[in-house]
Amino acid sequence: MTAATGNAKAAGTAGTPVAVVTGASSGIGAATARGLAAAGYRVVLTARRKDRIETLAAELTGAGHQATAYALDVTDRPAVDTFAATLDRCDVLVNNAGGALGADPVATGDPADWRRMFEVNVIGTLHTTQALLPALTASGNGTVVVLTSTAGHATYEGGAGYVAAKHGEHVLAETLRLEIVGTPVRVIEIAPGMVKTDEFAMTRFRGDTEKAAKVYAGVSEPLTAEDVADTITWSVTRPPHVNIDLMLVRPRAQASNAKVHREL
Ligand code: 8X3
């Protein structure tokens, strides 16, 4: 059974269920949009970079899927509310937009980086979740996915700004699940460890290719965006009464944030 028939039937509503993915312009977000489209969802791709999501939406549509693009900065609350008002339904929200800036010790970290990370990872997720919760509830079987990180569950030297933001996002997910129990909405947290994408480390180190490459040096097989998208798509397509509360996903070569096997 595809997600489309499964969710639509369970919700008692006609039509194809809708999945909104934030940060869908690259990496895990783009791969998740592909995965959910293939699972039968009408995907709504959002990100700041309009050209990228439009290209991906066209690719998905060309492959016979249903996909649209909407340029959105999740930190802009009025824009998020305007976006929410354009949707005729919302069955799944994947809060993927986020990221790290810098890897400095607490003693010297830039407060502006910390603020920006909190803004995108925590407040961004808060904005989209608040704006879409009524539609998710009205769907009869809504799903909120929160993409945190293993950094939301342990800390490491140089990671405190990102770790603090991801802990905050984890707490948002945990608390929301407590608060909305009894409503037809489940909250799924996916917490990946080392994922090699084109942009995560490059953004963190502001385009310093050498520093970015060091993150993955000697690690034979870091996770790919597709690996994480696979766990998201699997979690979302479980029957509506099954809630995958939390999934920590790491490459085999990583035993903890700081314990990584490198063949150098
Ligand atoms: C990324 C995991 O270990 O680079 O979300 O902070 S880590």
XYZ file of C-alpha atoms and ligand atoms in Angstrom:
271
model
C 0.000 0.000 0.000
C 1.399 3.376 -0.888
C 1.432 6.208 1.611
C -1.057 7.985 -0.596
C -3.753 5.330 -0.336
C -2.859 4.415 3.248
C -3.029 7.895 4.703
C -5.907 9.136 2.615
C -8.034 6.137 3.564
C -7.107 6.280 7.214
C -7.875 9.986 7.336
C -11.156 9.461 5.573
C -10.260 12.242 3.167
C -10.034 12.125 -0.578
C -6.952 12.948 -2.585
C -3.237 12.570 -2.264
C -1.656 13.312 1.125
C 0.672 16.288 1.237
C 4.177 16.315 2.713
C 5.958 19.621 3.321
C 9.751 19.422 3.472
C 11.807 22.381 4.681
C 15.398 22.845 3.561
C 14.555 20.799 0.464
C 17.111 22.497 -1.794
C 19.928 20.021 -1.098
C 21.207 17.124 0.994
C 18.852 15.331 3.365
C 15.909 17.606 2.523
C 16.147 17.022 -1.219
C 16.632 13.275 -0.737
C 13.637 13.168 1.617
C 11.469 14.997 -0.919
C 12.455 12.340 -3.457
C 11.716 9.532 -1.010
C 8.303 10.847 0.009
C 7.328 11.596 -3.597
C 8.204 8.010 -4.520
C 6.114 6.828 -1.546
C 3.053 8.533 -3.022
C 2.996 11.934 -1.339
C 2.369 15.227 -3.070
C 5.504 16.976 -1.898
C 5.823 20.686 -1.239
C 9.479 21.677 -1.350
C 10.491 24.725 0.640
C 13.874 26.422 1.013
C 15.344 29.866 0.578
C 16.930 28.966 -2.776
C 13.974 29.055 -5.147
C 15.876 27.977 -8.272
C 17.028 24.742 -6.645
C 13.638 23.642 -5.351
C 11.987 24.569 -8.642
C 14.493 22.392 -10.497
C 13.871 19.491 -8.125
C 10.086 19.921 -8.308
C 10.307 19.864 -12.117
C 12.457 16.729 -11.977
C 9.969 14.966 -9.702
C 6.991 16.068 -11.778
C 8.783 14.849 -14.919
C 9.171 11.456 -13.233
C 5.410 11.247 -12.712
C 5.287 12.470 -9.099
C 3.412 15.433 -7.668
C 5.694 18.225 -6.478
C 5.603 21.979 -6.072
C 8.149 24.511 -4.845
C 7.691 27.450 -2.473
C 10.545 29.785 -1.538
C 10.603 30.116 2.240
C 12.891 31.214 5.046
C 11.678 29.354 8.134
C 13.034 32.071 10.420
C 10.584 34.570 8.890
C 7.346 33.986 10.822
C 5.017 36.118 8.669
C 6.343 34.319 5.572
C 5.750 30.931 7.234
C 2.162 31.913 8.096
C 1.553 33.114 4.524
C 2.926 29.814 3.223
C 0.702 27.784 5.575
C -2.361 29.641 4.260
C -1.578 28.499 0.697
C -1.898 24.794 1.557
C -5.175 22.979 0.970
C -4.013 20.183 3.281
C -0.937 19.009 5.151
C -0.389 15.433 6.311
C 3.353 15.437 6.946
C 5.766 18.172 7.940
C 9.472 17.389 7.753
C 11.427 20.010 9.709
C 14.759 19.566 8.012
C 16.010 23.156 7.619
C 18.921 23.730 9.976
C 22.657 23.490 10.220
C 25.881 24.289 12.037
C 28.050 27.397 12.035
C 31.569 27.176 13.372
C 33.275 24.634 15.623
C 34.811 26.942 18.177
C 35.322 26.311 21.897
C 32.838 27.892 24.300
C 35.579 30.313 25.363
C 35.872 31.877 21.910
C 32.700 30.957 19.998
C 30.901 33.796 18.215
C 27.593 34.614 19.948
C 26.205 35.615 16.535
C 26.788 32.046 15.297
C 25.090 30.618 18.382
C 22.123 32.953 17.884
C 21.800 32.075 14.193
C 21.942 28.329 14.918
C 19.243 28.652 17.569
C 17.184 30.767 15.189
C 17.283 28.305 12.274
C 17.252 24.966 14.099
C 14.897 25.746 16.985
C 12.823 28.807 16.115
C 12.512 27.757 12.466
C 11.118 24.387 13.537
C 8.851 26.144 16.037
C 7.482 28.472 13.328
C 6.617 25.774 10.791
C 5.257 23.387 13.418
C 3.004 26.031 14.977
C 1.785 27.234 11.586
C 0.999 23.760 10.221
C -0.256 21.990 13.354
C -3.923 22.910 12.681
C -3.738 21.418 9.164
C -1.831 18.364 10.416
C -4.517 17.790 13.038
C -7.320 18.336 10.504
C -5.738 15.710 8.224
C -6.835 13.067 10.730
C -3.386 11.434 10.680
C -0.673 14.057 10.831
C 3.054 13.522 11.218
C 5.667 16.010 12.387
C 9.235 14.945 11.680
C 12.017 16.801 13.478
C 15.503 16.338 12.048
C 17.818 16.807 14.983
C 21.234 15.180 15.191
C 23.259 12.947 17.458
C 24.452 16.399 18.567
C 21.028 16.700 20.186
C 21.861 13.775 22.461
C 25.509 14.212 23.480
C 28.161 16.874 23.281
C 31.674 17.183 21.911
C 34.502 19.719 22.139
C 34.025 22.586 19.716
C 30.414 21.680 19.126
C 28.613 23.512 21.924
C 26.731 26.100 19.844
C 25.340 23.478 17.481
C 24.903 20.944 20.278
C 22.911 23.454 22.331
C 20.656 24.254 19.367
C 20.078 20.583 18.549
C 19.364 19.798 22.214
C 16.784 22.614 22.075
C 15.192 21.159 18.958
C 15.138 17.697 20.591
C 13.343 19.160 23.603
C 10.810 20.842 21.303
C 10.023 17.434 19.750
C 9.820 15.614 23.110
C 7.619 18.273 24.677
C 5.305 18.564 21.685
C 4.736 14.792 21.777
C 3.663 15.041 25.416
C 1.416 18.023 24.797
C -0.503 16.715 21.778
C -0.974 13.103 22.837
C -4.602 12.202 22.176
C -4.693 14.240 18.967
C -4.191 12.486 15.620
C -0.644 13.808 15.187
C 2.564 11.911 15.909
C 6.015 13.390 16.445
C 9.029 11.588 15.003
C 12.595 12.641 15.750
C 15.377 11.463 13.466
C 18.864 12.099 14.852
C 21.636 11.387 12.344
C 25.325 11.217 13.135
C 27.980 11.776 10.472
C 26.314 12.381 7.131
C 28.440 13.397 4.158
C 26.513 15.956 2.143
C 27.701 18.667 -0.232
C 26.906 21.481 2.164
C 26.777 20.641 5.909
C 30.511 20.874 6.656
C 31.114 23.547 3.985
C 28.516 25.786 5.624
C 29.866 25.061 9.085
C 33.388 26.067 8.028
C 32.228 28.876 5.746
C 33.552 27.425 2.535
C 36.926 26.280 3.931
C 37.253 23.100 1.853
C 40.233 21.813 3.824
C 38.453 22.009 7.183
C 35.286 20.568 5.675
C 37.180 17.627 4.158
C 38.825 16.843 7.526
C 35.416 16.032 9.023
C 35.171 12.942 6.816
C 38.899 12.157 6.457
C 39.557 8.430 6.458
C 35.948 7.499 7.221
C 35.227 4.818 4.667
C 31.476 5.188 4.562
C 29.814 8.131 6.270
C 26.019 8.149 5.968
C 24.591 9.654 2.795
C 21.614 11.978 2.512
C 19.772 9.027 0.940
C 20.465 6.840 4.007
C 18.796 9.416 6.256
C 15.955 10.066 3.812
C 15.337 6.325 3.837
C 14.881 6.304 7.632
C 12.550 9.307 7.405
C 10.459 7.798 4.620
C 10.264 4.470 6.462
C 9.195 6.150 9.722
C 6.567 8.309 8.012
C 5.066 5.382 6.085
C 4.446 3.202 9.171
C 0.731 2.810 9.966
C -0.607 5.996 11.632
C -0.855 4.409 15.113
C 2.873 3.543 15.082
C 5.056 6.384 16.358
C 8.794 6.058 15.846
C 9.589 8.472 18.687
C 13.294 8.697 18.049
C 15.825 7.127 15.754
C 19.557 7.676 16.189
C 21.352 6.763 12.980
C 25.112 6.640 12.603
C 27.568 5.182 10.127
C 29.120 1.915 11.331
C 32.465 3.701 11.641
C 31.121 6.147 14.222
C 30.541 4.912 17.770
C 29.847 8.354 19.269
C 30.132 11.967 18.129
C 33.813 11.982 19.012
C 34.699 8.294 18.496
C 35.150 7.785 14.788
C 37.204 5.067 13.093
C 39.454 6.668 10.473
C 41.692 4.740 8.067
C 44.453 7.276 7.617
C 25.839 16.468 12.527
C 26.473 15.614 13.553
O 28.597 15.218 14.897
O 28.764 16.733 13.034
O 24.490 16.714 12.791
O 27.624 17.404 15.041
S 27.921 16.276 14.153
